[in-house]
PDB file of C-alpha atoms in Angstrom:
ATOM      1  CA  MET A 169     -41.663 -19.564  84.307  1.00  0.00           C
ATOM      2  CA  ARG A 170     -39.473 -16.790  85.697  1.00  0.00           C
ATOM      3  CA  LYS A 171     -36.644 -17.865  83.409  1.00  0.00           C
ATOM      4  CA  ILE A 172     -38.884 -17.540  80.313  1.00  0.00           C
ATOM      5  CA  ALA A 173     -40.004 -14.051  81.378  1.00  0.00           C
ATOM      6  CA  ALA A 174     -36.392 -12.910  81.786  1.00  0.00           C
ATOM      7  CA  VAL A 175     -35.524 -14.081  78.282  1.00  0.00           C
ATOM      8  CA  LEU A 176     -38.497 -12.172  76.860  1.00  0.00           C
ATOM      9  CA  VAL A 177     -37.401  -8.959  78.594  1.00  0.00           C
ATOM     10  CA  ILE A 178     -33.861  -9.305  77.233  1.00  0.00           C
ATOM     11  CA  ALA A 179     -35.114  -9.926  73.702  1.00  0.00           C
ATOM     12  CA  ALA A 180     -37.253  -6.787  73.877  1.00  0.00           C
ATOM     13  CA  MET A 181     -34.168  -4.626  74.546  1.00  0.00           C
ATOM     14  CA  VAL A 182     -32.462  -5.375  71.241  1.00  0.00           C
ATOM     15  CA  LEU A 183     -33.267  -4.695  67.617  1.00  0.00           C
ATOM     16  CA  LEU A 184     -33.238  -7.842  65.491  1.00  0.00           C
ATOM     17  CA  THR A 185     -32.266  -7.545  61.817  1.00  0.00           C
ATOM     18  CA  PRO A 186     -31.450 -10.102  59.104  1.00  0.00           C
ATOM     19  CA  ALA A 187     -27.811 -11.150  59.089  1.00  0.00           C
ATOM     20  CA  PRO A 188     -25.632  -9.664  56.326  1.00  0.00           C
ATOM     21  CA  ALA A 189     -24.282 -11.889  53.606  1.00  0.00           C
ATOM     22  CA  ALA A 190     -20.753 -11.597  55.030  1.00  0.00           C
ATOM     23  CA  ALA A 191     -19.380 -10.433  58.361  1.00  0.00           C
ATOM     24  CA  THR A 192     -16.153 -10.603  60.315  1.00  0.00           C
ATOM     25  CA  GLY A 193     -15.929 -13.016  63.232  1.00  0.00           C
ATOM     26  CA  ASN A 194     -15.101 -16.657  63.831  1.00  0.00           C
ATOM     27  CA  GLY A 195     -17.342 -17.986  61.071  1.00  0.00           C
ATOM     28  CA  GLU A 196     -20.224 -18.708  63.447  1.00  0.00           C
ATOM     29  CA  TRP A 197     -20.889 -15.283  64.908  1.00  0.00           C
ATOM     30  CA  ALA A 198     -19.542 -11.772  64.528  1.00  0.00           C
ATOM     31  CA  VAL A 199     -19.382  -8.705  66.758  1.00  0.00           C
ATOM     32  CA  THR A 200     -19.117  -5.307  65.071  1.00  0.00           C
ATOM     33  CA  PRO A 201     -20.260  -1.722  65.670  1.00  0.00           C
ATOM     34  CA  THR A 202     -23.875  -1.159  64.706  1.00  0.00           C
ATOM     35  CA  PRO A 203     -23.864   0.627  61.331  1.00  0.00           C
ATOM     36  CA  ALA A 204     -24.823   4.301  61.380  1.00  0.00           C
ATOM     37  CA  LYS A 205     -28.118   5.427  59.875  1.00  0.00           C
ATOM     38  CA  ASN A 206     -26.175   6.919  56.984  1.00  0.00           C
ATOM     39  CA  PRO A 207     -23.114   4.658  56.798  1.00  0.00           C
ATOM     40  CA  GLY A 208     -20.081   5.570  54.748  1.00  0.00           C
ATOM     41  CA  PRO A 209     -18.600   3.451  51.959  1.00  0.00           C
ATOM     42  CA  THR A 210     -16.513   1.440  54.442  1.00  0.00           C
ATOM     43  CA  PRO A 211     -18.295  -0.290  57.336  1.00  0.00           C
ATOM     44  CA  ARG A 212     -16.891   0.105  60.846  1.00  0.00           C
ATOM     45  CA  LEU A 213     -15.061  -2.961  62.102  1.00  0.00           C
ATOM     46  CA  TYR A 214     -13.912  -1.386  65.391  1.00  0.00           C
ATOM     47  CA  PHE A 215     -15.090   1.450  67.629  1.00  0.00           C
ATOM     48  CA  PHE A 216     -12.934   4.593  67.384  1.00  0.00           C
ATOM     49  CA  LEU A 217     -14.351   7.057  69.907  1.00  0.00           C
ATOM     50  CA  ASP A 218     -13.388  10.414  71.399  1.00  0.00           C
ATOM     51  CA  ALA A 219     -14.522  11.761  74.761  1.00  0.00           C
ATOM     52  CA  SER A 220     -13.575  14.085  77.584  1.00  0.00           C
ATOM     53  CA  ALA A 221     -13.000  12.980  81.157  1.00  0.00           C
ATOM     54  CA  GLY A 222     -16.359  12.715  82.935  1.00  0.00           C
ATOM     55  CA  GLU A 223     -18.331  12.324  79.675  1.00  0.00           C
ATOM     56  CA  ARG A 224     -20.828   9.562  78.820  1.00  0.00           C
ATOM     57  CA  VAL A 225     -20.603   7.972  75.375  1.00  0.00           C
ATOM     58  CA  LYS A 226     -23.591   6.129  73.901  1.00  0.00           C
ATOM     59  CA  GLU A 227     -23.034   3.412  71.332  1.00  0.00           C
ATOM     60  CA  SER A 228     -24.467   0.167  69.986  1.00  0.00           C
ATOM     61  CA  VAL A 229     -22.870  -3.155  69.102  1.00  0.00           C
ATOM     62  CA  ARG A 230     -24.187  -5.683  66.590  1.00  0.00           C
ATOM     63  CA  VAL A 231     -24.015  -9.409  67.328  1.00  0.00           C
ATOM     64  CA  THR A 232     -24.613 -11.495  64.208  1.00  0.00           C
ATOM     65  CA  ASN A 233     -25.527 -15.168  64.253  1.00  0.00           C
ATOM     66  CA  LEU A 234     -24.106 -16.676  61.059  1.00  0.00           C
ATOM     67  CA  THR A 235     -25.382 -20.197  61.694  1.00  0.00           C
ATOM     68  CA  ALA A 236     -28.643 -21.982  60.871  1.00  0.00           C
ATOM     69  CA  LYS A 237     -29.757 -22.346  64.501  1.00  0.00           C
ATOM     70  CA  PRO A 238     -30.415 -19.920  67.386  1.00  0.00           C
ATOM     71  CA  ARG A 239     -27.466 -19.028  69.608  1.00  0.00           C
ATOM     72  CA  SER A 240     -27.275 -17.541  73.084  1.00  0.00           C
ATOM     73  CA  PHE A 241     -24.572 -15.104  74.147  1.00  0.00           C
ATOM     74  CA  VAL A 242     -23.296 -13.327  77.240  1.00  0.00           C
ATOM     75  CA  ILE A 243     -22.422  -9.665  76.610  1.00  0.00           C
ATOM     76  CA  TYR A 244     -19.790  -7.745  78.588  1.00  0.00           C
ATOM     77  CA  GLY A 245     -17.111  -5.086  78.320  1.00  0.00           C
ATOM     78  CA  ALA A 246     -13.448  -5.977  78.862  1.00  0.00           C
ATOM     79  CA  ASP A 247     -10.000  -4.403  78.974  1.00  0.00           C
ATOM     80  CA  ALA A 248      -7.460  -5.101  76.261  1.00  0.00           C
ATOM     81  CA  TYR A 249      -3.887  -6.157  76.996  1.00  0.00           C
ATOM     82  CA  ASN A 250      -0.803  -7.447  75.214  1.00  0.00           C
ATOM     83  CA  THR A 251       0.607 -10.870  75.957  1.00  0.00           C
ATOM     84  CA  VAL A 252       4.094 -11.052  77.447  1.00  0.00           C
ATOM     85  CA  ARG A 253       5.257 -13.431  74.721  1.00  0.00           C
ATOM     86  CA  ASN A 254       5.255 -11.737  71.299  1.00  0.00           C
ATOM     87  CA  GLY A 255       3.048  -8.855  72.454  1.00  0.00           C
ATOM     88  CA  GLY A 256      -0.143 -10.285  70.972  1.00  0.00           C
ATOM     89  CA  PHE A 257      -3.341  -8.242  71.278  1.00  0.00           C
ATOM     90  CA  ALA A 258      -5.866  -9.891  73.617  1.00  0.00           C
ATOM     91  CA  ILE A 259      -9.076  -9.158  75.522  1.00  0.00           C
ATOM     92  CA  ARG A 260      -9.528 -10.108  79.169  1.00  0.00           C
ATOM     93  CA  THR A 261     -12.038 -12.778  80.103  1.00  0.00           C
ATOM     94  CA  ARG A 262     -15.286 -12.191  81.928  1.00  0.00           C
ATOM     95  CA  THR A 263     -13.833 -13.476  85.212  1.00  0.00           C
ATOM     96  CA  ASP A 264     -10.798 -11.187  85.037  1.00  0.00           C
ATOM     97  CA  GLN A 265     -10.851  -7.935  86.953  1.00  0.00           C
ATOM     98  CA  GLN A 266     -11.537  -5.021  84.610  1.00  0.00           C
ATOM     99  CA  THR A 267      -9.656  -1.912  85.711  1.00  0.00           C
ATOM    100  CA  ASP A 268      -9.880   0.412  82.733  1.00  0.00           C
ATOM    101  CA  LEU A 269     -12.262   0.738  79.787  1.00  0.00           C
ATOM    102  CA  GLY A 270     -13.868  -2.628  80.519  1.00  0.00           C
ATOM    103  CA  SER A 271     -15.113  -1.306  83.856  1.00  0.00           C
ATOM    104  CA  TRP A 272     -16.551   1.819  82.216  1.00  0.00           C
ATOM    105  CA  VAL A 273     -18.868  -0.135  79.875  1.00  0.00           C
ATOM    106  CA  LYS A 274     -22.490  -0.515  80.999  1.00  0.00           C
ATOM    107  CA  SER A 275     -25.370  -2.265  79.222  1.00  0.00           C
ATOM    108  CA  GLN A 276     -28.851  -3.291  80.321  1.00  0.00           C
ATOM    109  CA  VAL A 277     -28.494  -6.327  78.086  1.00  0.00           C
ATOM    110  CA  THR A 278     -26.040  -8.844  79.513  1.00  0.00           C
ATOM    111  CA  ALA A 279     -27.434 -11.907  77.717  1.00  0.00           C
ATOM    112  CA  VAL A 280     -29.208 -12.350  74.417  1.00  0.00           C
ATOM    113  CA  GLU A 281     -30.511 -15.130  72.174  1.00  0.00           C
ATOM    114  CA  VAL A 282     -30.045 -14.387  68.484  1.00  0.00           C
ATOM    115  CA  PRO A 283     -32.147 -16.336  65.958  1.00  0.00           C
ATOM    116  CA  ALA A 284     -30.534 -18.058  62.993  1.00  0.00           C
ATOM    117  CA  ARG A 285     -29.138 -15.786  60.287  1.00  0.00           C
ATOM    118  CA  THR A 286     -30.085 -12.726  62.308  1.00  0.00           C
ATOM    119  CA  SER A 287     -28.332  -9.785  63.996  1.00  0.00           C
ATOM    120  CA  ALA A 288     -29.073  -8.172  67.360  1.00  0.00           C
ATOM    121  CA  ASP A 289     -28.149  -4.526  68.014  1.00  0.00           C
ATOM    122  CA  ILE A 290     -27.346  -3.975  71.689  1.00  0.00           C
ATOM    123  CA  PRO A 291     -27.019  -0.442  73.107  1.00  0.00           C
ATOM    124  CA  PHE A 292     -24.359   0.325  75.711  1.00  0.00           C
ATOM    125  CA  THR A 293     -22.730   3.323  77.352  1.00  0.00           C
ATOM    126  CA  ILE A 294     -19.189   4.184  78.353  1.00  0.00           C
ATOM    127  CA  ASP A 295     -18.953   6.380  81.450  1.00  0.00           C
ATOM    128  CA  VAL A 296     -15.522   7.987  81.345  1.00  0.00           C
ATOM    129  CA  PRO A 297     -14.317   8.757  84.897  1.00  0.00           C
ATOM    130  CA  ALA A 298     -13.620  12.387  85.774  1.00  0.00           C
ATOM    131  CA  ASN A 299     -10.006  11.449  86.586  1.00  0.00           C
ATOM    132  CA  ALA A 300      -9.408   9.421  83.405  1.00  0.00           C
ATOM    133  CA  THR A 301      -5.924   9.991  82.016  1.00  0.00           C
ATOM    134  CA  PRO A 302      -5.549  11.551  78.546  1.00  0.00           C
ATOM    135  CA  GLY A 303      -4.797   9.273  75.644  1.00  0.00           C
ATOM    136  CA  ASP A 304      -6.064   5.914  74.440  1.00  0.00           C
ATOM    137  CA  HIS A 305      -8.015   3.450  76.554  1.00  0.00           C
ATOM    138  CA  VAL A 306      -8.494   0.161  74.721  1.00  0.00           C
ATOM    139  CA  GLY A 307     -10.860  -2.728  75.292  1.00  0.00           C
ATOM    140  CA  GLY A 308     -13.680  -4.627  73.657  1.00  0.00           C
ATOM    141  CA  ILE A 309     -17.372  -5.448  73.672  1.00  0.00           C
ATOM    142  CA  VAL A 310     -17.496  -9.228  73.942  1.00  0.00           C
ATOM    143  CA  ALA A 311     -20.140 -11.750  72.897  1.00  0.00           C
ATOM    144  CA  MET A 312     -19.328 -15.076  74.571  1.00  0.00           C
ATOM    145  CA  GLU A 313     -21.378 -18.186  73.950  1.00  0.00           C
ATOM    146  CA  ALA A 314     -23.669 -18.808  76.918  1.00  0.00           C
ATOM    147  CA  SER A 315     -22.590 -22.425  77.322  1.00  0.00           C
ATOM    148  CA  ALA A 316     -19.475 -24.366  76.392  1.00  0.00           C
ATOM    149  CA  SER A 317     -19.497 -25.783  72.878  1.00  0.00           C
ATOM    150  CA  THR A 318     -16.148 -27.577  72.893  1.00  0.00           C
ATOM    151  CA  THR A 319     -13.743 -29.296  75.252  1.00  0.00           C
ATOM    152  CA  ALA A 320      -9.991 -29.731  75.573  1.00  0.00           C
ATOM    153  CA  GLN A 321      -7.636 -31.907  77.592  1.00  0.00           C
ATOM    154  CA  ALA A 322      -5.369 -30.215  80.127  1.00  0.00           C
ATOM    155  CA  ASP A 323      -3.251 -32.111  82.667  1.00  0.00           C
ATOM    156  CA  GLY A 324      -5.387 -35.193  82.215  1.00  0.00           C
ATOM    157  CA  ALA A 325      -8.667 -33.351  82.857  1.00  0.00           C
ATOM    158  CA  THR A 326     -11.415 -32.328  80.446  1.00  0.00           C
ATOM    159  CA  VAL A 327     -11.926 -28.576  80.277  1.00  0.00           C
ATOM    160  CA  ASN A 328     -15.089 -26.977  78.908  1.00  0.00           C
ATOM    161  CA  ILE A 329     -14.393 -24.034  76.607  1.00  0.00           C
ATOM    162  CA  GLN A 330     -16.690 -21.083  75.967  1.00  0.00           C
ATOM    163  CA  ARG A 331     -15.618 -19.217  72.861  1.00  0.00           C
ATOM    164  CA  ALA A 332     -15.883 -15.451  72.529  1.00  0.00           C
ATOM    165  CA  VAL A 333     -15.643 -12.770  69.851  1.00  0.00           C
ATOM    166  CA  ALA A 334     -15.065  -9.078  70.585  1.00  0.00           C
ATOM    167  CA  ALA A 335     -15.358  -5.783  68.757  1.00  0.00           C
ATOM    168  CA  ARG A 336     -12.355  -3.653  69.691  1.00  0.00           C
ATOM    169  CA  VAL A 337     -12.976  -0.266  71.309  1.00  0.00           C
ATOM    170  CA  TYR A 338     -10.402   2.535  71.031  1.00  0.00           C
ATOM    171  CA  LEU A 339     -11.485   5.440  73.235  1.00  0.00           C
ATOM    172  CA  ARG A 340      -9.278   8.529  73.225  1.00  0.00           C
ATOM    173  CA  VAL A 341      -9.698  10.790  76.240  1.00  0.00           C
ATOM    174  CA  ALA A 342      -9.046  14.450  75.478  1.00  0.00           C
ATOM    175  CA  GLY A 343      -5.679  15.854  76.530  1.00  0.00           C
ATOM    176  CA  ALA A 344      -2.026  15.748  75.601  1.00  0.00           C
ATOM    177  CA  VAL A 345      -1.130  12.958  73.180  1.00  0.00           C
ATOM    178  CA  VAL A 346       2.369  11.571  73.762  1.00  0.00           C
ATOM    179  CA  PRO A 347       3.339   8.582  71.584  1.00  0.00           C
ATOM    180  CA  GLY A 348       6.453   6.678  72.556  1.00  0.00           C
ATOM    181  CA  LEU A 349       8.287   3.372  72.171  1.00  0.00           C
ATOM    182  CA  GLY A 350      11.174   1.780  74.039  1.00  0.00           C
ATOM    183  CA  VAL A 351      13.445  -1.275  73.960  1.00  0.00           C
ATOM    184  CA  PRO A 352      14.064  -1.795  77.683  1.00  0.00           C
ATOM    185  CA  GLU A 353      15.672  -5.231  77.392  1.00  0.00           C
ATOM    186  CA  LEU A 354      18.032  -6.859  74.901  1.00  0.00           C
ATOM    187  CA  ASP A 355      19.943 -10.069  75.561  1.00  0.00           C
ATOM    188  CA  LEU A 356      21.985 -12.465  73.421  1.00  0.00           C
ATOM    189  CA  ASN A 357      22.910 -15.864  74.846  1.00  0.00           C
ATOM    190  CA  VAL A 358      25.517 -17.632  72.727  1.00  0.00           C
ATOM    191  CA  GLY A 359      25.376 -21.421  72.448  1.00  0.00           C
ATOM    192  CA  PRO A 360      28.100 -23.903  73.484  1.00  0.00           C
ATOM    193  CA  LEU A 361      31.586 -23.087  72.193  1.00  0.00           C
ATOM    194  CA  LEU A 362      33.355 -26.403  72.473  1.00  0.00           C
ATOM    195  CA  LEU A 363      34.819 -26.536  68.996  1.00  0.00           C
ATOM    196  CA  PRO A 364      36.465 -23.893  66.834  1.00  0.00           C
ATOM    197  CA  THR A 365      33.461 -23.722  64.476  1.00  0.00           C
ATOM    198  CA  LEU A 366      30.636 -21.271  63.818  1.00  0.00           C
ATOM    199  CA  THR A 367      27.934 -21.265  66.474  1.00  0.00           C
ATOM    200  CA  GLY A 368      24.559 -19.672  67.148  1.00  0.00           C
ATOM    201  CA  GLY A 369      22.657 -18.024  69.962  1.00  0.00           C
ATOM    202  CA  ASP A 370      19.265 -17.125  71.407  1.00  0.00           C
ATOM    203  CA  LEU A 371      18.265 -13.484  71.135  1.00  0.00           C
ATOM    204  CA  GLU A 372      15.473 -11.917  73.213  1.00  0.00           C
ATOM    205  CA  TYR A 373      14.356  -8.308  73.225  1.00  0.00           C
ATOM    206  CA  THR A 374      11.449  -6.414  74.734  1.00  0.00           C
ATOM    207  CA  VAL A 375       9.394  -3.716  73.036  1.00  0.00           C
ATOM    208  CA  ALA A 376       7.396  -1.343  75.251  1.00  0.00           C
ATOM    209  CA  ASN A 377       4.723   1.228  74.472  1.00  0.00           C
ATOM    210  CA  VAL A 378       5.842   4.022  76.800  1.00  0.00           C
ATOM    211  CA  GLY A 379       3.388   6.625  75.487  1.00  0.00           C
ATOM    212  CA  ASN A 380      -0.342   7.140  75.973  1.00  0.00           C
ATOM    213  CA  VAL A 381      -1.654   6.132  72.527  1.00  0.00           C
ATOM    214  CA  HIS A 382      -1.904   2.731  70.878  1.00  0.00           C
ATOM    215  CA  LEU A 383       0.807   1.913  68.334  1.00  0.00           C
ATOM    216  CA  VAL A 384       1.620  -0.842  65.865  1.00  0.00           C
ATOM    217  CA  PRO A 385       5.437  -1.065  66.059  1.00  0.00           C
ATOM    218  CA  ALA A 386       7.730  -2.655  63.497  1.00  0.00           C
ATOM    219  CA  ALA A 387      11.197  -3.851  64.523  1.00  0.00           C
ATOM    220  CA  THR A 388      14.448  -4.087  62.582  1.00  0.00           C
ATOM    221  CA  VAL A 389      17.003  -6.432  64.151  1.00  0.00           C
ATOM    222  CA  LYS A 390      20.609  -6.289  62.937  1.00  0.00           C
ATOM    223  CA  VAL A 391      23.435  -8.458  64.265  1.00  0.00           C
ATOM    224  CA  THR A 392      27.046  -8.171  63.140  1.00  0.00           C
ATOM    225  CA  GLY A 393      30.297  -9.709  64.314  1.00  0.00           C
ATOM    226  CA  LEU A 394      33.980  -8.816  64.370  1.00  0.00           C
ATOM    227  CA  PHE A 395      35.088  -6.784  61.329  1.00  0.00           C
ATOM    228  CA  GLY A 396      31.394  -6.302  60.468  1.00  0.00           C
ATOM    229  CA  HIS A 397      30.696  -9.852  59.287  1.00  0.00           C
ATOM    230  CA  LYS A 398      26.972 -10.588  59.041  1.00  0.00           C
ATOM    231  CA  ILE A 399      25.169 -12.842  61.508  1.00  0.00           C
ATOM    232  CA  LYS A 400      21.808 -14.212  60.393  1.00  0.00           C
ATOM    233  CA  VAL A 401      18.767 -13.845  62.665  1.00  0.00           C
ATOM    234  CA  ALA A 402      15.271 -15.332  62.396  1.00  0.00           C
ATOM    235  CA  GLY A 403      12.247 -15.298  64.660  1.00  0.00           C
ATOM    236  CA  ALA A 404       9.409 -13.186  65.995  1.00  0.00           C
ATOM    237  CA  THR A 405       8.996  -9.462  65.462  1.00  0.00           C
ATOM    238  CA  PRO A 406       6.132  -7.156  66.524  1.00  0.00           C
ATOM    239  CA  ALA A 407       2.960  -7.525  64.474  1.00  0.00           C
ATOM    240  CA  SER A 408       0.163  -6.492  66.855  1.00  0.00           C
ATOM    241  CA  ASP A 409      -1.400  -3.303  68.082  1.00  0.00           C
ATOM    242  CA  MET A 410       0.191  -2.404  71.429  1.00  0.00           C
ATOM    243  CA  ILE A 411      -1.838  -0.506  74.006  1.00  0.00           C
ATOM    244  CA  PRO A 412      -0.290   2.195  76.242  1.00  0.00           C
ATOM    245  CA  GLY A 413       1.919   0.723  78.963  1.00  0.00           C
ATOM    246  CA  ALA A 414       2.155  -2.698  77.312  1.00  0.00           C
ATOM    247  CA  LYS A 415       5.319  -4.766  76.801  1.00  0.00           C
ATOM    248  CA  GLY A 416       6.089  -7.731  74.611  1.00  0.00           C
ATOM    249  CA  THR A 417       9.118 -10.020  74.550  1.00  0.00           C
ATOM    250  CA  PHE A 418      10.265 -11.458  71.223  1.00  0.00           C
ATOM    251  CA  ALA A 419      12.572 -14.425  70.678  1.00  0.00           C
ATOM    252  CA  MET A 420      14.939 -14.944  67.747  1.00  0.00           C
ATOM    253  CA  THR A 421      17.814 -17.237  66.856  1.00  0.00           C
ATOM    254  CA  ALA A 422      21.215 -16.105  65.572  1.00  0.00           C
ATOM    255  CA  SER A 423      23.602 -18.139  63.437  1.00  0.00           C
ATOM    256  CA  GLY A 424      27.076 -17.557  62.010  1.00  0.00           C
ATOM    257  CA  ILE A 425      28.887 -16.401  65.162  1.00  0.00           C
ATOM    258  CA  TRP A 426      32.648 -16.921  65.104  1.00  0.00           C
ATOM    259  CA  PRO A 427      34.296 -18.861  67.956  1.00  0.00           C
ATOM    260  CA  LEU A 428      36.216 -15.670  68.774  1.00  0.00           C
ATOM    261  CA  ASP A 429      33.917 -12.759  68.104  1.00  0.00           C
ATOM    262  CA  VAL A 430      32.576  -9.403  69.246  1.00  0.00           C
ATOM    263  CA  VAL A 431      28.849  -9.426  68.417  1.00  0.00           C
ATOM    264  CA  THR A 432      26.932  -6.164  68.088  1.00  0.00           C
ATOM    265  CA  THR A 433      23.146  -6.507  68.351  1.00  0.00           C
ATOM    266  CA  SER A 434      20.903  -3.595  67.434  1.00  0.00           C
ATOM    267  CA  VAL A 435      17.096  -3.405  67.657  1.00  0.00           C
ATOM    268  CA  ALA A 436      15.274  -0.423  66.163  1.00  0.00           C
ATOM    269  CA  VAL A 437      11.488  -0.022  66.515  1.00  0.00           C
ATOM    270  CA  ARG A 438       9.296   2.364  64.561  1.00  0.00           C
ATOM    271  CA  ALA A 439       5.626   3.300  64.362  1.00  0.00           C
ATOM    272  CA  ASP A 440       3.492   5.762  62.447  1.00  0.00           C
ATOM    273  CA  GLY A 441       4.038   9.374  63.407  1.00  0.00           C
ATOM    274  CA  ASP A 442       7.847   9.178  63.337  1.00  0.00           C
ATOM    275  CA  VAL A 443       7.943   7.279  66.626  1.00  0.00           C
ATOM    276  CA  PHE A 444      11.362   5.657  67.004  1.00  0.00           C
ATOM    277  CA  ALA A 445      13.491   3.892  69.610  1.00  0.00           C
ATOM    278  CA  GLN A 446      16.729   1.901  69.437  1.00  0.00           C
ATOM    279  CA  ARG A 447      18.962  -0.196  71.679  1.00  0.00           C
ATOM    280  CA  SER A 448      22.349  -1.785  70.985  1.00  0.00           C
ATOM    281  CA  GLU A 449      24.446  -4.252  72.966  1.00  0.00           C
ATOM    282  CA  ARG A 450      27.853  -5.880  72.479  1.00  0.00           C
ATOM    283  CA  THR A 451      28.667  -9.448  73.420  1.00  0.00           C
ATOM    284  CA  LEU A 452      32.187 -10.871  73.702  1.00  0.00           C
ATOM    285  CA  VAL A 453      32.340 -14.439  72.409  1.00  0.00           C
ATOM    286  CA  ILE A 454      35.262 -16.651  73.434  1.00  0.00           C
ATOM    287  CA  SER A 455      35.615 -20.338  72.637  1.00  0.00           C
ATOM    288  CA  TRP A 456      38.223 -21.664  75.084  1.00  0.00           C
ATOM    289  CA  THR A 457      38.733 -24.639  72.807  1.00  0.00           C
ATOM    290  CA  ALA A 458      39.602 -22.262  69.991  1.00  0.00           C
ATOM    291  CA  VAL A 459      41.842 -20.275  72.332  1.00  0.00           C
ATOM    292  CA  ALA A 460      43.641 -23.480  73.357  1.00  0.00           C
ATOM    293  CA  LEU A 461      44.091 -24.534  69.731  1.00  0.00           C
ATOM    294  CA  LEU A 462      45.293 -21.050  68.820  1.00  0.00           C
ATOM    295  CA  ALA A 463      47.744 -21.150  71.740  1.00  0.00           C
ATOM    296  CA  LEU A 464      48.982 -24.562  70.596  1.00  0.00           C
ATOM    297  CA  LEU A 465      49.391 -23.245  67.060  1.00  0.00           C
ATOM    298  CA  ILE A 466      51.331 -20.199  68.262  1.00  0.00           C
ATOM    299  CA  THR A 467      53.497 -22.411  70.486  1.00  0.00           C
ATOM    300  CA  ALA A 468      54.196 -24.751  67.570  1.00  0.00           C
ATOM    301  CA  VAL A 469      55.166 -21.833  65.336  1.00  0.00           C
ATOM    302  CA  VAL A 470      57.446 -20.389  68.032  1.00  0.00           C
ATOM    303  CA  LEU A 471      59.120 -23.778  68.596  1.00  0.00           C
ATOM    304  CA  LEU A 472      59.603 -24.222  64.872  1.00  0.00           C
ATOM    305  CA  ILE A 473      61.229 -20.797  64.552  1.00  0.00           C
ATOM    306  CA  ARG A 474      63.480 -21.474  67.509  1.00  0.00           C
ATOM    307  CA  ARG A 475      64.489 -24.849  66.118  1.00  0.00           C
ATOM    308  CA  ARG A 476      65.409 -23.369  62.760  1.00  0.00           C
ATOM    309  CA  THR A 477      67.340 -20.556  64.435  1.00  0.00           C
ATOM    310  CA  ARG A 478      69.253 -22.979  66.629  1.00  0.00           C
ATOM    311  CA  SER A 479      70.025 -25.270  63.716  1.00  0.00           C
ATOM    312  CA  ARG A 480      71.526 -22.315  61.874  1.00  0.00           C
ATOM    313  CA  GLU A 481      73.656 -21.400  64.891  1.00  0.00           C
ATOM    314  CA  LEU A 482      75.001 -24.971  65.224  1.00  0.00           C
ATOM    315  CA  ARG A 483      75.713 -25.388  61.507  1.00  0.00           C
ATOM    316  CA  PRO A 484      79.588 -25.819  60.937  1.00  0.00           C
ATOM    317  CA  ARG A 485      81.267 -22.766  59.500  1.00  0.00           C
ATOM    318  CA  GLY A 486      83.691 -23.135  56.591  1.00  0.00           C
ATOM    319  CA  LEU A 487      87.514 -23.158  57.251  1.00  0.00           C
ATOM    320  CA  VAL A 488      89.349 -19.881  56.874  1.00  0.00           C
ATOM    321  CA  ALA A 489      91.981 -20.072  54.112  1.00  0.00           C
ATOM    322  CA  ALA A 490      95.640 -19.705  55.317  1.00  0.00           C
ATOM    323  CA  ARG A 491      97.657 -16.845  53.972  1.00  0.00           C
TER     324      ARG A 491
END
């Protein structure tokens, strides 16, 4: 009986509206900002908010059930982060510790049941700490299914999976805005050099957001060898929004390296607002097999020259005519 009463209280805190004909999400439910009373021509997909340190921001998120049956969700705020591999944009789980924007989000509604083809508007607040640093603080308002709907196998065990969808929140705290990018790491590992033939290598570089605003960097990777000959590269480059302080490592492969080469690798990253950073490294490539063959070739040439010279010296000279 107590459980039923709690569900009724939660349902009373949200405004239920018919689901729109189309919405972003995973195909079963969507999480977007609640439309304004007088919405513009383009609906909001994310929250872009401005506040001062110590200020409270009031907002509302819309959870839309796109299916033909009721669905229950858990609602929470979470920090955003970028994955180490490829710098992908991600939102922390409910069990993770929230240390930034996720910990500032408060809502009286932490669980909701949304009828079929219906939306629920859930109010929430963001209490910006008085000591919040200027710049962007990024996170999300998450609607996670209340119970697992799918399973997966991991290390021989069955794992229950609760899926989640989030509406991104970009909150800019007033103060100095300092965008910045960096390439703190760049490394080329050349493959085995056992034969005097072209070889390849594994290239890894790291892109870092060293400023205080979110950026979507694009990278240009150029690799050249001795005398400027081109070396082909293929692999991952930045494609995600990077939050302040985030890093991402990207892996590529290089092909067309000479067995005796000086490889110059250059990575340049750019973002809107004329934000730019670059790093270059040189790698000496030596195939000892090629060196040995080259030494043998040089030795053979030297011996051949000496043999011809000696044969000329030993050749009989013609008799001098008597006077």
